[in-house]
């Protein structure tokens, strides 16, 4: 009956569902990124990262990305300076890069701007400095590159 249905719904909401306020602000750990280069994975057009939240303004991540014949594995730290519909952030990350022409370790420092299109989609722009130590030959490189892309969080 209606009374039994109400008791069942109250029981389920008390033990199995999150509070609506928490659900709206729930941290999304998975991130897919598509674009020209990437703030977290460097030389990637497509990437996936898994995030852990340290506090409201800091996250750690691990992931990987690809740009046709180049592959990167990465881990790092993302720090927000402002966090709202438009956010300013920096990222420090370490990557292993493998390409048909070379392989090596790459350290990056990114500065970016995110604009939230929806709760799960963002556009991001910025630039990153990189330092590469090649493992296939005795060579090091430094560079500055722009990035632009879309994030999809879930």
mmCIF file of C-alpha atoms in Angstrom, residues 80 83-87 113-124 153:
data_model
loop_
_atom_site.group_PDB
_atom_site.id
_atom_site.type_symbol
_atom_site.label_atom_id
_atom_site.label_comp_id
_atom_site.label_asym_id
_atom_site.label_seq_id
_atom_site.Cartn_x
_atom_site.Cartn_y
_atom_site.Cartn_z
ATOM 1 C CA UNK A 80 43.491 25.733 -7.822
ATOM 2 C CA UNK A 83 37.620 27.829 -8.072
ATOM 3 C CA UNK A 84 34.244 28.856 -9.531
ATOM 4 C CA UNK A 85 32.609 28.819 -12.975
ATOM 5 C CA UNK A 86 35.974 30.125 -14.236
ATOM 6 C CA UNK A 87 38.980 28.686 -12.382
ATOM 7 C CA UNK A 113 42.191 28.589 -17.055
ATOM 8 C CA UNK A 114 39.078 26.326 -16.898
ATOM 9 C CA UNK A 115 35.574 27.391 -17.795
ATOM 10 C CA UNK A 116 32.734 25.093 -16.647
ATOM 11 C CA UNK A 117 30.295 24.532 -19.510
ATOM 12 C CA UNK A 118 28.223 22.110 -17.381
ATOM 13 C CA UNK A 119 28.783 20.152 -14.142
ATOM 14 C CA UNK A 120 30.665 17.512 -16.132
ATOM 15 C CA UNK A 121 32.223 19.410 -19.101
ATOM 16 C CA UNK A 122 34.880 22.124 -19.170
ATOM 17 C CA UNK A 123 36.965 23.995 -21.698
ATOM 18 C CA UNK A 124 40.584 24.669 -20.730
ATOM 19 C CA UNK A 153 34.442 14.504 -15.680
#
